[in-house]
Amino acid sequence: MPADADLSPVLPESGGVPAVWVTAGGATVEEGVVLYVHGGGFEHRMPELMNLTAHRISRATARPVLVVHYRLAPAHPYPAPLDDVVAVYRSLLDQGVPAAKIVVFSESSGATLTLSALLALKESGTALPAAVVANSAITDLTLSSPSIDDNAAGDSGVDRALLTRLIGQYLAGADPGRAPQSPIHGALDGLPPLLLTVGSAEALLDDTLRYAQAASAAGTKVSVEVYEAMPHVFQVTILSEQNPTGRRVLERITEWIAGSG
């Protein structure tokens, strides 16, 4: 971690869910908070990479980042991971952070959980975050998107067989064609502004495009950015000021957060 990284807790509670605060350059909660929901196929996490990503987001946005360590499948299938994300978000509200000062950053399965959490929070009448960044999201757990097969050859091992295994152990019998577990099948009106990024080479390209179309048709503000020839979750692996594409992604995310939250 860079020298200016601080992993001291910014707030004392996280809803009973393990979570790590990562702050760069003395950012304070008064400027707002970024809630980071990591990917990993619902089954694993890489804490060092997660913390490094959180540090880069914190430095770019001048906000502390709270990294959620939600429970993982197969030991803890749906709805446990979703419940954890909702609990951590609500803990921020309970500790006085206004919803208008919270932005959620997520990728892959974490983006699925984030978009699912929006539906659960909306249904319960909980104030929604100011904005959401969802990178390479899995939005239709029925695996109906054509790009799953069309783009599988060029997407770093992400194919129908892998997705079927990961989603199967995450759902553990829950219906993949229903919300909130499958975000695209929910009521997508009244959601906060969404920045959806995806690579054109991703097996999950159409999951982003189909969800964006549905959310936009429902009246939600959606911005979609497709990065040419990029594979699944390229955003995290290149998210660095030293990488031209990574720098552009980071700048775009920063602009979005500044304009929305």
Coordinates of C-alpha atoms in Angstrom, one line a residue, residues 198-202 205 225-231 234 245:
V198 CA -18.0 -2.9 -19.4
G199 CA -15.5 -4.3 -21.9
S200 CA -16.6 -5.0 -25.5
A201 CA -14.9 -8.5 -25.3
E202 CA -16.8 -9.5 -22.2
L205 CA -21.3 -7.4 -22.2
E225 CA -19.3 3.1 -21.2
V226 CA -18.0 0.3 -23.3
Y227 CA -14.3 -0.1 -23.5
E228 CA -13.0 -1.6 -26.8
A229 CA -11.5 -5.1 -26.6
M230 CA -11.4 -5.2 -22.8
P231 CA -12.2 -8.4 -20.9
F234 CA -10.6 -5.0 -16.6
T245 CA -6.9 3.4 -20.0

